[in-house]
Structures are given as C-alpha cells and as structure tokens.
GROMACS .gro file of C-alpha atoms in nm:
model
  207
    1UNK     CA    1   8.945   4.818  15.598
    2UNK     CA    2   8.717   4.630  15.331
    3UNK     CA    3   8.615   4.884  15.027
    4UNK     CA    4   8.243   4.840  14.910
    5UNK     CA    5   8.347   4.669  14.569
    6UNK     CA    6   8.613   4.434  14.733
    7UNK     CA    7   8.401   4.172  14.878
    8UNK     CA    8   8.195   4.151  14.604
    9UNK     CA    9   8.485   4.139  14.375
   10UNK     CA   10   8.646   3.826  14.573
   11UNK     CA   11   8.294   3.646  14.578
   12UNK     CA   12   8.267   3.700  14.200
   13UNK     CA   13   8.617   3.584  14.117
   14UNK     CA   14   8.848   3.418  14.338
   15UNK     CA   15   8.554   3.212  14.527
   16UNK     CA   16   8.430   3.033  14.217
   17UNK     CA   17   8.645   2.718  14.119
   18UNK     CA   18   8.811   2.770  13.767
   19UNK     CA   19   8.612   2.502  13.582
   20UNK     CA   20   8.276   2.661  13.750
   21UNK     CA   21   8.418   2.979  13.620
   22UNK     CA   22   8.469   2.874  13.260
   23UNK     CA   23   8.144   2.708  13.225
   24UNK     CA   24   7.975   3.046  13.352
   25UNK     CA   25   8.190   3.232  13.089
   26UNK     CA   26   8.110   3.011  12.799
   27UNK     CA   27   7.735   2.980  12.860
   28UNK     CA   28   7.718   3.382  12.914
   29UNK     CA   29   7.920   3.387  12.560
   30UNK     CA   30   7.725   3.142  12.379
   31UNK     CA   31   7.421   3.368  12.422
   32UNK     CA   32   7.640   3.677  12.331
   33UNK     CA   33   7.785   3.510  12.012
   34UNK     CA   34   7.454   3.355  11.924
   35UNK     CA   35   7.271   3.676  11.977
   36UNK     CA   36   7.502   3.922  11.781
   37UNK     CA   37   7.755   3.707  11.579
   38UNK     CA   38   8.140   3.711  11.633
   39UNK     CA   39   8.163   4.050  11.495
   40UNK     CA   40   7.878   4.200  11.728
   41UNK     CA   41   7.986   4.037  12.020
   42UNK     CA   42   8.120   4.241  12.318
   43UNK     CA   43   8.382   4.060  12.561
   44UNK     CA   44   8.288   4.365  12.811
   45UNK     CA   45   7.923   4.261  12.793
   46UNK     CA   46   8.004   3.905  12.851
   47UNK     CA   47   8.220   4.000  13.110
   48UNK     CA   48   7.984   4.201  13.278
   49UNK     CA   49   7.694   3.918  13.261
   50UNK     CA   50   7.924   3.700  13.457
   51UNK     CA   51   8.058   3.936  13.715
   52UNK     CA   52   8.415   3.927  13.607
   53UNK     CA   53   8.663   4.156  13.480
   54UNK     CA   54   8.731   4.165  13.086
   55UNK     CA   55   9.107   4.069  13.161
   56UNK     CA   56   8.974   3.767  13.319
   57UNK     CA   57   8.832   3.625  13.003
   58UNK     CA   58   9.185   3.688  12.822
   59UNK     CA   59   9.357   3.517  13.112
   60UNK     CA   60   9.126   3.214  13.096
   61UNK     CA   61   9.047   3.208  12.666
   62UNK     CA   62   9.362   3.408  12.563
   63UNK     CA   63   9.163   3.624  12.288
   64UNK     CA   64   8.773   3.684  12.172
   65UNK     CA   65   8.878   3.390  11.902
   66UNK     CA   66   8.985   3.164  12.196
   67UNK     CA   67   8.647   3.200  12.360
   68UNK     CA   68   8.440   3.171  12.050
   69UNK     CA   69   8.618   2.851  11.960
   70UNK     CA   70   8.551   2.728  12.317
   71UNK     CA   71   8.161   2.811  12.220
   72UNK     CA   72   8.193   2.653  11.890
   73UNK     CA   73   8.360   2.313  11.996
   74UNK     CA   74   8.119   2.286  12.280
   75UNK     CA   75   7.771   2.312  12.086
   76UNK     CA   76   7.947   2.165  11.800
   77UNK     CA   77   8.039   1.840  11.974
   78UNK     CA   78   7.732   1.795  12.156
   79UNK     CA   79   7.532   1.836  11.829
   80UNK     CA   80   7.728   1.591  11.612
   81UNK     CA   81   7.684   1.342  11.925
   82UNK     CA   82   7.322   1.391  11.978
   83UNK     CA   83   7.268   1.359  11.578
   84UNK     CA   84   7.477   1.048  11.535
   85UNK     CA   85   7.315   0.876  11.827
   86UNK     CA   86   6.939   0.981  11.667
   87UNK     CA   87   7.062   0.814  11.339
   88UNK     CA   88   7.200   0.508  11.518
   89UNK     CA   89   7.051   0.273  11.480
   90UNK     CA   90   6.837   0.370  11.188
   91UNK     CA   91   6.455   0.406  11.301
   92UNK     CA   92   6.245   0.087  11.148
   93UNK     CA   93   5.990   0.291  11.094
   94UNK     CA   94   6.211   0.490  10.830
   95UNK     CA   95   6.108   0.803  11.045
   96UNK     CA   96   6.474   0.938  11.121
   97UNK     CA   97   6.407   1.317  11.062
   98UNK     CA   98   6.175   1.343  11.341
   99UNK     CA   99   6.450   1.186  11.575
  100UNK     CA  100   6.714   1.419  11.449
  101UNK     CA  101   6.486   1.705  11.556
  102UNK     CA  102   6.423   1.601  11.854
  103UNK     CA  103   6.778   1.576  11.924
  104UNK     CA  104   6.846   1.931  11.778
  105UNK     CA  105   6.573   2.051  11.992
  106UNK     CA  106   6.688   1.860  12.328
  107UNK     CA  107   7.076   1.952  12.284
  108UNK     CA  108   6.976   2.344  12.259
  109UNK     CA  109   6.732   2.357  12.535
  110UNK     CA  110   6.816   2.645  12.744
  111UNK     CA  111   7.055   2.764  12.455
  112UNK     CA  112   6.862   2.773  12.179
  113UNK     CA  113   7.065   3.065  12.022
  114UNK     CA  114   7.396   2.842  12.052
  115UNK     CA  115   7.300   2.709  11.709
  116UNK     CA  116   7.397   3.041  11.543
  117UNK     CA  117   7.712   3.029  11.712
  118UNK     CA  118   7.803   2.729  11.512
  119UNK     CA  119   7.642   2.845  11.179
  120UNK     CA  120   7.788   3.191  11.264
  121UNK     CA  121   7.856   3.385  10.893
  122UNK     CA  122   8.054   3.628  11.067
  123UNK     CA  123   8.346   3.451  11.191
  124UNK     CA  124   8.653   3.591  11.085
  125UNK     CA  125   8.775   3.348  10.755
  126UNK     CA  126   9.038   3.141  10.832
  127UNK     CA  127   9.063   3.186  11.224
  128UNK     CA  128   9.050   2.929  11.479
  129UNK     CA  129   8.668   2.953  11.555
  130UNK     CA  130   8.603   2.962  11.183
  131UNK     CA  131   8.814   2.643  11.133
  132UNK     CA  132   8.651   2.469  11.454
  133UNK     CA  133   8.298   2.555  11.302
  134UNK     CA  134   8.361   2.435  10.970
  135UNK     CA  135   8.485   2.126  11.107
  136UNK     CA  136   8.177   2.030  11.301
  137UNK     CA  137   7.928   2.171  11.051
  138UNK     CA  138   8.121   1.922  10.801
  139UNK     CA  139   8.063   1.633  11.007
  140UNK     CA  140   7.683   1.728  11.051
  141UNK     CA  141   7.677   1.741  10.675
  142UNK     CA  142   7.851   1.403  10.636
  143UNK     CA  143   7.581   1.260  10.901
  144UNK     CA  144   7.287   1.459  10.660
  145UNK     CA  145   7.420   1.332  10.327
  146UNK     CA  146   7.432   0.991  10.467
  147UNK     CA  147   7.047   1.027  10.613
  148UNK     CA  148   6.916   1.159  10.320
  149UNK     CA  149   7.084   0.922  10.080
  150UNK     CA  150   6.967   0.630  10.305
  151UNK     CA  151   6.611   0.764  10.324
  152UNK     CA  152   6.623   0.802   9.938
  153UNK     CA  153   6.747   0.454   9.858
  154UNK     CA  154   6.461   0.306  10.084
  155UNK     CA  155   6.240   0.456   9.797
  156UNK     CA  156   6.416   0.297   9.526
  157UNK     CA  157   6.619   0.583   9.473
  158UNK     CA  158   7.024   0.605   9.401
  159UNK     CA  159   7.052   0.930   9.251
  160UNK     CA  160   7.377   1.096   9.409
  161UNK     CA  161   7.223   1.469   9.290
  162UNK     CA  162   6.888   1.403   9.436
  163UNK     CA  163   7.021   1.288   9.741
  164UNK     CA  164   7.249   1.609   9.752
  165UNK     CA  165   6.980   1.847   9.659
  166UNK     CA  166   6.782   1.669   9.965
  167UNK     CA  167   7.084   1.736  10.203
  168UNK     CA  168   7.062   2.099  10.134
  169UNK     CA  169   6.686   2.112  10.172
  170UNK     CA  170   6.698   1.944  10.506
  171UNK     CA  171   6.976   2.146  10.651
  172UNK     CA  172   6.806   2.476  10.552
  173UNK     CA  173   6.489   2.362  10.694
  174UNK     CA  174   6.664   2.265  11.039
  175UNK     CA  175   6.779   2.596  11.054
  176UNK     CA  176   6.489   2.735  10.948
  177UNK     CA  177   6.304   2.546  11.247
  178UNK     CA  178   6.541   2.688  11.531
  179UNK     CA  179   6.525   3.031  11.385
  180UNK     CA  180   6.149   3.011  11.435
  181UNK     CA  181   6.205   2.832  11.768
  182UNK     CA  182   6.420   3.140  11.912
  183UNK     CA  183   6.127   3.396  11.800
  184UNK     CA  184   5.896   3.192  12.014
  185UNK     CA  185   6.042   3.169  12.344
  186UNK     CA  186   5.738   3.015  12.487
  187UNK     CA  187   5.778   2.696  12.308
  188UNK     CA  188   5.979   2.420  12.493
  189UNK     CA  189   6.203   2.141  12.341
  190UNK     CA  190   5.954   1.910  12.416
  191UNK     CA  191   5.692   2.141  12.228
  192UNK     CA  192   5.865   2.171  11.904
  193UNK     CA  193   5.947   1.766  11.890
  194UNK     CA  194   5.566   1.736  11.894
  195UNK     CA  195   5.493   2.030  11.643
  196UNK     CA  196   5.758   1.879  11.414
  197UNK     CA  197   5.578   1.529  11.439
  198UNK     CA  198   5.258   1.708  11.334
  199UNK     CA  199   5.449   1.880  11.055
  200UNK     CA  200   5.634   1.602  10.897
  201UNK     CA  201   5.318   1.351  10.905
  202UNK     CA  202   5.111   1.617  10.717
  203UNK     CA  203   5.422   1.640  10.455
  204UNK     CA  204   5.434   1.259  10.422
  205UNK     CA  205   5.031   1.225  10.410
  206UNK     CA  206   5.008   1.527  10.215
  207UNK     CA  207   4.759   1.660  10.448
   0.00000   0.00000   0.00000
C-alpha cells in the first residue's frame, strides 16, 4: 500500500529527467546564492524549493561549492557571451554602452539576482567557485577595458590610466544599475534598456 508521501516523492525525483532536474536545481540555487550569498545560502532551502532531498543535491553536484560553481559558470558564461556579442562589431554611432547594458539586462531577464552570484564577496577564497567567478569576472573586465580604451581613443585620448579609471567607473555603474533593478521588480529588461538610453543621453548631452 502506498504511503501519502510516496507518490509525491516519486513524481518529484524519478519522474524528472536528470538534465531537467539539474536545470531546476541550478535555477533555484541561483536565486538562493544571489539573494543570500554563498555564506548565507542554505542547501536545505534550495532542495525544498525544488521539491527534492538535500542528499540529491550532493549526488548531483558533490558539494555546496560544486553547486555554486555550476551557478557561477552558467551566468558567467552567458554574460561573457552576451557582452562580447554586443561589442562586436563596435557600434558605428560610438555608443556601445547602451548595447552592453541591454545585453546584460536581457541575459538577467527572469534571474536578475544571478549578477550577484558572479560578484559574490562571500565566496570562500581559493575555492572552486571563487576561481570560477574570478575567471569570468576577469574576462568581463577585459571586455570593459577594451571598450573604454576604444571609446577614449575615439575622442583622441590614449591615456592608459584614464582608460583604467573609466573601466572602474563603468563596472561600478553596471553593478549599481543591476542593484537598482533588483529593488524595482516591476521594471522589465526592456524598460531598463529604455531608461538607460535616456540616462546615457542626458550624460552625453549634459542635460
């Protein structure tokens, strides 16, 4: 005779293909890590939100660090691909900033807290997810550095320190905008793109 919990457990585990279950776990973990950071994230809460047992998380990903690494690689790879595509070819109107911001918002559509999975300051130093995050962030920083240097060269400025300073301003601004977006959940990716277009225009025109 089946127990009350038996059918529910089977439907929530064995009835789902492994690849689909992994997607569900990573999606739930992305929200948990993005909201609480690695240090505050709960494997039990991730398992509960998916409807599986905590041992299943470990059987799929090995450890909390293994799951965090999967999340970092997922969002890091998507952001790198989207930003690189937005920057190539370089927009003829010399306004790549809006294209990059739009790419970031579209990539984070439906999972905007994922940005903070990649830029999580609570990742254990020298751990697997720490190294994965650093690798993706270094790639994004490299793209930002090439973009700011090209932007300044287009205005006759070849100063390397100016380009480096502008890169830091840019990366900080992107993080701040994503943070603002998280605190305004009714704002869609499309609305954020339009808002940033207006803000960038105001900055360029001084009005």
